[in-house]
XYZ file of C-alpha atoms in Angstrom:
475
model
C 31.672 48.896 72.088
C 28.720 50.597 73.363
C 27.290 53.977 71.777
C 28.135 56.777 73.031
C 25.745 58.946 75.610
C 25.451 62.536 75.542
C 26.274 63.836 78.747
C 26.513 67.553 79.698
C 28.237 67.693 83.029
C 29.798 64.888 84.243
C 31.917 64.372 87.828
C 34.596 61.926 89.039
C 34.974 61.265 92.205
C 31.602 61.594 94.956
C 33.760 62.590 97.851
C 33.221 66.039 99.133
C 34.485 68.419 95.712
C 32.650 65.650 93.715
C 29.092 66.022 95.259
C 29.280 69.216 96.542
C 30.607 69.694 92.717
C 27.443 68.046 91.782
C 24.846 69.865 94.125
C 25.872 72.976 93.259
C 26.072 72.533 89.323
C 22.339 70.687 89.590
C 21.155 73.925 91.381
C 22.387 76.056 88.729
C 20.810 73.774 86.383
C 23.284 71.655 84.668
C 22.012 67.875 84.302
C 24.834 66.020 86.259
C 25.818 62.420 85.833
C 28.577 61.912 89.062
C 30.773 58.760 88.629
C 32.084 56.817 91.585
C 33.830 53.394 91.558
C 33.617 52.483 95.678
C 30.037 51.099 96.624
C 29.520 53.808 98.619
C 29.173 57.959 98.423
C 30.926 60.906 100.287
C 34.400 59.502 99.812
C 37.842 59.233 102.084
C 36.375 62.003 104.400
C 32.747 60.378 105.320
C 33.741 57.146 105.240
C 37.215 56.566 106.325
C 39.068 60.138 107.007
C 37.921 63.364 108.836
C 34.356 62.021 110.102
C 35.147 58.520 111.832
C 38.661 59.686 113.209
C 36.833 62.581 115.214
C 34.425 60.161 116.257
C 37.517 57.840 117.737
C 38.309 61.179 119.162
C 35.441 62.140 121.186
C 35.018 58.431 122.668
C 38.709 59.122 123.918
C 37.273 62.171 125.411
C 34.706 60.510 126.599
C 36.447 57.558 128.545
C 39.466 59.886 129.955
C 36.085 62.285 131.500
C 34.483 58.759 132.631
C 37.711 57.950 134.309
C 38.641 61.055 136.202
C 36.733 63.204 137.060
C 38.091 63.979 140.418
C 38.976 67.956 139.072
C 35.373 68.529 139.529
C 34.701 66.813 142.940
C 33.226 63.434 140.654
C 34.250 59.998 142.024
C 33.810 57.061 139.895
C 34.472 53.730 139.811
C 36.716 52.505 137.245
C 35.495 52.929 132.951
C 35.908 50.348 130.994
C 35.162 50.509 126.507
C 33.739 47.799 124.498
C 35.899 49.233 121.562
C 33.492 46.835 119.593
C 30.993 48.617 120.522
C 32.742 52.151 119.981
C 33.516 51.011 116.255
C 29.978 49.682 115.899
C 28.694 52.832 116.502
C 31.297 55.183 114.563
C 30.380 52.907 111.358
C 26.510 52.870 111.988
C 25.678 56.255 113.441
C 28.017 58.367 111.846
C 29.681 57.420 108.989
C 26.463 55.330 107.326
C 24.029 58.098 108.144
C 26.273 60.792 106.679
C 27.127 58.570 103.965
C 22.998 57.935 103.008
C 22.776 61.411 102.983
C 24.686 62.208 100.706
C 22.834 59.419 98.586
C 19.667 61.396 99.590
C 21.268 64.445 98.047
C 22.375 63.330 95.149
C 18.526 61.896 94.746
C 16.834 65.029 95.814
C 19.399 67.149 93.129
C 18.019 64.494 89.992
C 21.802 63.564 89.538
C 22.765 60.101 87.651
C 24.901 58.041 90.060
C 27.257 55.869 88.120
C 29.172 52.975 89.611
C 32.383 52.475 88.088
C 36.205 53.562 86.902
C 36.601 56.231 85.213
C 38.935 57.089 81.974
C 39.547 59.445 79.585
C 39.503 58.711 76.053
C 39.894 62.655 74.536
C 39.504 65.929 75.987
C 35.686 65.062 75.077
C 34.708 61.725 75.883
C 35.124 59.349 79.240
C 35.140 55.068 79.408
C 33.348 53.989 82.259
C 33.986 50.621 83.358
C 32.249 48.775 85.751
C 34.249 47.623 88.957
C 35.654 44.159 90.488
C 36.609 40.890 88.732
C 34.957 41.591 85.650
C 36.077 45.224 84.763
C 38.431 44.266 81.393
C 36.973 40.804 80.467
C 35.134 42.299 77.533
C 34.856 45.436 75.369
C 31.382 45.682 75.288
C 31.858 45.889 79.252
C 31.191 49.673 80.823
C 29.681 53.102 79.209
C 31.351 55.778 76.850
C 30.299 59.016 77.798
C 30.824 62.343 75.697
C 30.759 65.306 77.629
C 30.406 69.284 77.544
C 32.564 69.605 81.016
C 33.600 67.540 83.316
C 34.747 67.630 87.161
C 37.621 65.790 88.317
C 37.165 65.117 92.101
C 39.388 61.966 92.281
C 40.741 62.362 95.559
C 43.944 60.701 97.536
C 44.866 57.558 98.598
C 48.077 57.450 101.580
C 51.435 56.943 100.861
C 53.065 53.848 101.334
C 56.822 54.603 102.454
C 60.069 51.538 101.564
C 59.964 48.895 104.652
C 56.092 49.453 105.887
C 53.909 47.729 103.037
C 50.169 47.927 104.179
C 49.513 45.181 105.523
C 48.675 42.827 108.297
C 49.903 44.731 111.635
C 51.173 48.053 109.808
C 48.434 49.634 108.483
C 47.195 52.994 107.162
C 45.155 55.802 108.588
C 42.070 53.873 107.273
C 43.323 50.890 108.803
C 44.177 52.756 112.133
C 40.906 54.075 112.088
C 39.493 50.089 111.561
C 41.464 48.509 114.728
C 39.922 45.636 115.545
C 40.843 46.218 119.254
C 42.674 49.333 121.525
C 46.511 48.542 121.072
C 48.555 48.363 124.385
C 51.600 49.750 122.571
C 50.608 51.741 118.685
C 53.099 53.764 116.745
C 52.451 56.337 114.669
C 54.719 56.990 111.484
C 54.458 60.882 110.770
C 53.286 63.819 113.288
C 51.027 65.520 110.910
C 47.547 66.202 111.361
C 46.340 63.450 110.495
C 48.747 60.830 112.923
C 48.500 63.702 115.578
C 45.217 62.927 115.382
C 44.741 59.489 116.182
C 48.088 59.377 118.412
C 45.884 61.342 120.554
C 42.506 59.717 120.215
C 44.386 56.196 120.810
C 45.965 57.601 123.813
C 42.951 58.747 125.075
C 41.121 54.998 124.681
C 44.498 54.073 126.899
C 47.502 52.859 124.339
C 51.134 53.825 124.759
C 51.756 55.416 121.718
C 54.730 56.495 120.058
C 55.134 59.106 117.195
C 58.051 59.204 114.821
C 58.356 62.595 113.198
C 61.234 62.675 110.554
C 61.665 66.571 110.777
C 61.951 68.037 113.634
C 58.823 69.063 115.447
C 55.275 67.197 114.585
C 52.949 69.672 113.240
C 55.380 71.344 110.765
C 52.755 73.883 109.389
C 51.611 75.484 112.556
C 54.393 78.179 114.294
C 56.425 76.434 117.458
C 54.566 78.129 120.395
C 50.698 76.410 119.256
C 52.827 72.997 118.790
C 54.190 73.424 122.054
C 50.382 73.329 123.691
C 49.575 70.192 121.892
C 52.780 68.589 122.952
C 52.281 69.237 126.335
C 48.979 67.654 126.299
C 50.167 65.016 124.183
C 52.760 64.310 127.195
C 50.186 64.260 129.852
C 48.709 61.015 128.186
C 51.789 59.495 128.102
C 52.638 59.857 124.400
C 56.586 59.877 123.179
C 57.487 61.656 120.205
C 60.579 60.871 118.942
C 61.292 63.878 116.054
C 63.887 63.606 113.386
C 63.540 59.891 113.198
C 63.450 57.976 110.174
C 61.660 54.871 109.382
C 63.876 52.122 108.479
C 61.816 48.782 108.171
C 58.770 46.702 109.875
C 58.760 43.251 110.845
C 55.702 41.311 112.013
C 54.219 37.814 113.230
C 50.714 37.512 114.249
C 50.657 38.939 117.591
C 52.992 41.961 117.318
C 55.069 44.487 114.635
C 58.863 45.903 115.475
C 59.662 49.199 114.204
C 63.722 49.904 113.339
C 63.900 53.836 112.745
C 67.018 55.837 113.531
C 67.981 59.178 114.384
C 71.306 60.636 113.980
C 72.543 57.418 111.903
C 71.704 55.553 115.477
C 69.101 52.387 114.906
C 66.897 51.389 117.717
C 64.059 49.279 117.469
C 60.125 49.643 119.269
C 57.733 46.611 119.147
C 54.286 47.256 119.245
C 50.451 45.874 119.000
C 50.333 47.842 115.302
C 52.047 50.826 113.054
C 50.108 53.045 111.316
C 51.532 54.860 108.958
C 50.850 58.475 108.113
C 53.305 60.657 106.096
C 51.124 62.161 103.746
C 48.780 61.623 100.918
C 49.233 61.018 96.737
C 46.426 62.067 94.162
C 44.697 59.702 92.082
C 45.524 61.175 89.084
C 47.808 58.048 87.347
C 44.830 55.823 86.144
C 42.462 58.468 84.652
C 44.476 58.827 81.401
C 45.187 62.103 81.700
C 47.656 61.571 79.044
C 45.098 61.371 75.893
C 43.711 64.757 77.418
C 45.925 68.464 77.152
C 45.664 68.680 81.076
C 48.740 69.002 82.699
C 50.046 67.594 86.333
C 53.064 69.670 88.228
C 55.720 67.164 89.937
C 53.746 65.884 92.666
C 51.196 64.356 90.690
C 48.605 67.258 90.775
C 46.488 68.905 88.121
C 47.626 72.333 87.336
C 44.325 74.592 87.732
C 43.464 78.290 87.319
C 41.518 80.227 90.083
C 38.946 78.572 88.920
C 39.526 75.533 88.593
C 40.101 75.188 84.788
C 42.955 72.771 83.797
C 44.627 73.428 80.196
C 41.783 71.550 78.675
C 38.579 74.226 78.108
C 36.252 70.855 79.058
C 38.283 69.966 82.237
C 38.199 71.494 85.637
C 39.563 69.931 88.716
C 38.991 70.557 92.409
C 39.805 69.204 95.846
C 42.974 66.627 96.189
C 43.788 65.933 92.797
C 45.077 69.416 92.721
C 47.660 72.065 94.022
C 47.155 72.991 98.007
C 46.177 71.337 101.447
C 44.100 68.567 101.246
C 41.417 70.209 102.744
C 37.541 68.504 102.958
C 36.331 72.115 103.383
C 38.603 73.400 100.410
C 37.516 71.523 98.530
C 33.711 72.000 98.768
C 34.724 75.521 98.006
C 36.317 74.860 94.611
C 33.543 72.206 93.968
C 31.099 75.203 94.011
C 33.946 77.550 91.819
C 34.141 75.304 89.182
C 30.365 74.202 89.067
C 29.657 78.230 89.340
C 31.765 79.098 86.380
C 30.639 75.797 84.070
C 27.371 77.974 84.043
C 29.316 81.147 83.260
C 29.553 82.480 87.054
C 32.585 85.055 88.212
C 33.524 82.625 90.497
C 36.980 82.065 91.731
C 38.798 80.466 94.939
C 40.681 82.369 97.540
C 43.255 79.853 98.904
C 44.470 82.299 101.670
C 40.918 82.596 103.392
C 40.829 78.683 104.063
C 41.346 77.941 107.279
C 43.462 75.014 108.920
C 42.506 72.740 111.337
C 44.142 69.952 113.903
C 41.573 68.065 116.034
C 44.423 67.756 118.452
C 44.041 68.201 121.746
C 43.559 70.617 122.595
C 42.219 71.664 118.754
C 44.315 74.266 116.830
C 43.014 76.731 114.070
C 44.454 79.117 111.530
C 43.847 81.510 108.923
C 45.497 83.661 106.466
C 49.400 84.751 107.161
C 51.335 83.674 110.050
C 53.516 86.363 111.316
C 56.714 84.789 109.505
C 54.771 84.199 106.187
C 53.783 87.572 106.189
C 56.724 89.061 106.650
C 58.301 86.682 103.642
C 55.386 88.484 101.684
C 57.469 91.696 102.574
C 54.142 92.581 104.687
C 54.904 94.721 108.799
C 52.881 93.181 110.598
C 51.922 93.023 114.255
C 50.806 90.608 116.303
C 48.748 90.437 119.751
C 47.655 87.700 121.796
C 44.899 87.102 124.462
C 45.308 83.047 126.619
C 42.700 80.997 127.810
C 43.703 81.266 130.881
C 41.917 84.512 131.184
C 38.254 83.181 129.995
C 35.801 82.400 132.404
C 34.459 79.732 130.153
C 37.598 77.862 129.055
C 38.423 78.151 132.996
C 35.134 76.277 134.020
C 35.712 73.604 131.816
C 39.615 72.877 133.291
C 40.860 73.347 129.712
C 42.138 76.702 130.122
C 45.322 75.734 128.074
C 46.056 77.743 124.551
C 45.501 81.096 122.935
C 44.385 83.188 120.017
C 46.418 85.627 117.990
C 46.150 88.358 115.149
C 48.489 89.098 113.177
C 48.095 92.775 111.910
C 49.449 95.410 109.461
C 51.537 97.757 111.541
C 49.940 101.112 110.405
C 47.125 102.876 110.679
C 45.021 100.367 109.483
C 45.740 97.770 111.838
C 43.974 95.106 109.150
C 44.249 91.678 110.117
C 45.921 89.289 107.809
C 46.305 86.032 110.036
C 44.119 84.854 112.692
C 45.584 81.615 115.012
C 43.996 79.626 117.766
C 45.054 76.948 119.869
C 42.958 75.814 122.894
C 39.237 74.380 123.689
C 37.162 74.022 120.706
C 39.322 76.004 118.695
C 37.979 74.521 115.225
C 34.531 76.124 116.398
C 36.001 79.539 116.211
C 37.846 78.988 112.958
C 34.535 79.828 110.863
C 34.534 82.977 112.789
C 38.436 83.866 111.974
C 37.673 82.811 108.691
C 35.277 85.968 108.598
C 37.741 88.265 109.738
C 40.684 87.330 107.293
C 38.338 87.101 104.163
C 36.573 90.101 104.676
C 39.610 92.270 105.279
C 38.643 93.105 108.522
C 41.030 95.722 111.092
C 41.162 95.368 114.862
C 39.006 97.445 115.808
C 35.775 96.144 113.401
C 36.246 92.865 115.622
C 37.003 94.893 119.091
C 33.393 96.709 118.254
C 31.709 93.335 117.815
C 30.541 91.854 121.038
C 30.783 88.285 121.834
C 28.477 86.863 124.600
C 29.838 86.310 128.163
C 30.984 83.217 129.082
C 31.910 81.841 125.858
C 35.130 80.523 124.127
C 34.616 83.027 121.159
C 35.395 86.141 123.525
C 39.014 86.279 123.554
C 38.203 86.774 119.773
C 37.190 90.217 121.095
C 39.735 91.045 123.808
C 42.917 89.988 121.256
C 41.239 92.932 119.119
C 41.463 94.946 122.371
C 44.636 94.300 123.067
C 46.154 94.845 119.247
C 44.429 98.786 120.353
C 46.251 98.813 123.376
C 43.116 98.929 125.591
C 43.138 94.777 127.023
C 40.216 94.185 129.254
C 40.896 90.808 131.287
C 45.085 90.454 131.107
């Protein structure tokens, strides 16, 4: 075996908690060694999660504007897509130019890339092996690093449900994302964000797609009346959603797959193009050999952390998917820069309530902080007020005047807001914004004081805080 290296930070895992885990500690001067076993850096996210599927997205946007545009007095002739094309650019100008940034990044911070699988030997020490054909053939194969902390950043892969192995025609939201061609007919296995998602951007590139939901409503985590926006959308493009339907079994040739769900104990049967499946993600936490360490994993598979982002072992910290909470690209850069911060002895910590949500539906919803019903389980009186789109200029000029935004407030003197919601045009642009106000403990009428610019879709922002003060402006 080889000799051991002296390492004093090391991460697993180079998707977003990893390197933003490893910018941050580099910056606060911590020599960083980052291990990651794909050929590539920025993980699921960059490469085959949040940044290609909204770049499907806005080409769907793009074709249904090319097509009609008949609202605004435009005649066209008819759009075609050279989906070829469409992936060809999603790879090259997106995903491989965010990915060899990250690779700049990581250069420009002096951190030591290392390509291969990690595992833990002790509390202390790390086996790196190298990947592919080759990775057990001898034990003088891969690197033994011993460490003063170390970052675990492993990530999530999707879960693969009885009846629907991956593969062929029934694929995964990586594979959805990888189509080789726009499906006449696609279904979608699970209405959360993620299959919401691409049910949408699919639709919008012209399939007939179909979503099976096994509970009853898609979007489970956001309150019935925002739901309700997307699903009228959703209906316009000629989406079904079928809700409490369970997935029974797949069966494919080359040319097509047939779905068998049921609902109510009744079987029917849709065939399609291809099925992607998307019910939810797993940790990577099995292979790391957690068990030779004292950290500790709840029921689901996830690391138990502190605020911080300490596990049970004082060397360990973990951040991002492989623990506790949504799995979150934008969570997890926060508790990449918590744990990093209190490696060097920082009074850092994560606020979990402050993070906000976000569905690239169409149109996009946001939220932050309590919902009216989880506040009140929190034995919290609250309030809440509500301004729509419909009455902004801005949202009305661009014919997507759909949605609204919503506080929800203390009910006393106060007025403090405790939940901030949004559903309508570019709603994931204003969550940094309701982000601001939950965090910082702002009331009503801090944000009523603030003035927002006229047009823009951050004013009814503004006149919801008018309203929660009884004074409303344009309803």
């Amino acid at each position: 075996m080889a000799d051991v290296e002296k390492k004093d930070t090391v991460i697993i895992g180079a998707g977003p908690g990893g390197y933003v885990a490893a910018i941050r500690a580099s910056e606060l001067g911590q020599k960083v060694t980052l291990v990651e076993k794909s050929d590539t850096l920025g993980g699921v996210c960059l490469n085959v999660g949040c940044v290609p599927s909204k770049a499907l997205i806005q080409a769907g946007h793009r074709l249904e504007q090319a097509k009609d545009g008949s609202t605004y007095g435009i005649s066209t002739k008819s759009a075609e897509i050279d989906f070829a094309k469409t992936q060809e650019w999603k790879q090259k100008k997106v995903v491989d130019r965010m990915t060899s940034g990250v690779k700049m990044l990581m250069k420009k911070h002096h951190v030591d890339v290392v390509n291969g699988e990690a595992v833990f030997l002790s509390d202390t020490q790390l086996r790196v092996m190298p990947t592919g054909e080759k990775q057990f053939m001898s034990t003088d194969t891969g690197q033994t690093f011993e460490f003063n902390n170390i970052i675990i950043a492993s990530g999530s892969h999707p879960i693969e449900i009885p009846g629907f192995k991956f593969e062929g025609r029934v694929v995964d939201s990586t594979g959805g994302l990888g189509l080789p061609e726009i499906p006449k007919e696609f279904v979608v296995i699970g209405g959360g964000y993620v299959g919401t998602e691409l049910a949408g951007a699919y639709a919008s590139l012209g399939a007939h797609v179909t979503i099976l939901e096994g509970t009853k409503s898609i979007l489970p985590n956001f309150t019935k009346d925002m739901v309700s926006v997307v699903l009228k959308k959703l209906k316009k493009k000629g989406v079904d959603v079928i809700t409490n339907a369970m997935a029974k079994s797949s069966k494919q040739d080359d040319n097509s797959v047939s779905v068998t769900y049921a609902v109510d104990g009744k079987e029917s049967t849709i065939k399609a193009d291809y099925c992607m499946v998307t019910v939810g993600r797993k940790p990577n936490t099995d292979d790391l050999g957690l068990e030779y360490t004292k950290v500790k994993l709840n029921d689901h598979g996830q690391i138990e952390v502190d605020n911080q982002g300490r596990t049970a072992s004082e060397h360990i910290w973990a951040v991002g998917d492989a623990v506790p909470g949504a799995a979150l690209a934008h969570k997890a850069f926060a508790e990449a820069k918590t744990a990093a911060g209190a490696i060097s002895g920082k009074k850092t910590a994560n606020d979990w309530l402050s993070v906000p949500a976000v569905c690239f539906s169409d149109p996009e919803i946001a939220t932050v902080g309590y919902s009216a019903d989880a506040a009140k389980d929190k034995g919290i009186k609250v309030k809440t007020a509500q301004f729509p789109f419909a009455g902004n200029a801005r949202a009305v000029s661009l014919d997507a005047a759909d949605g609204f935004v919503r506080f929800i407030y203390t009910d006393d003197d106060n007025k403090n807001i405790v939940g901030a919601e949004a559903v309508g045009p570019e709603a994931s642009t204003m969550a940094g914004e309701l982000s601001i106000i939950v965090n910082d403990g702002l009331n009503v009428e801090d944000v009523a004081l603030t003035i927002h610019p006229h047009p823009t879709l951050n004013e009814p922002i503004q006149e919801t805080a008018d309203i929660a003060l009884g004074f409303p402006t344009h309803i």
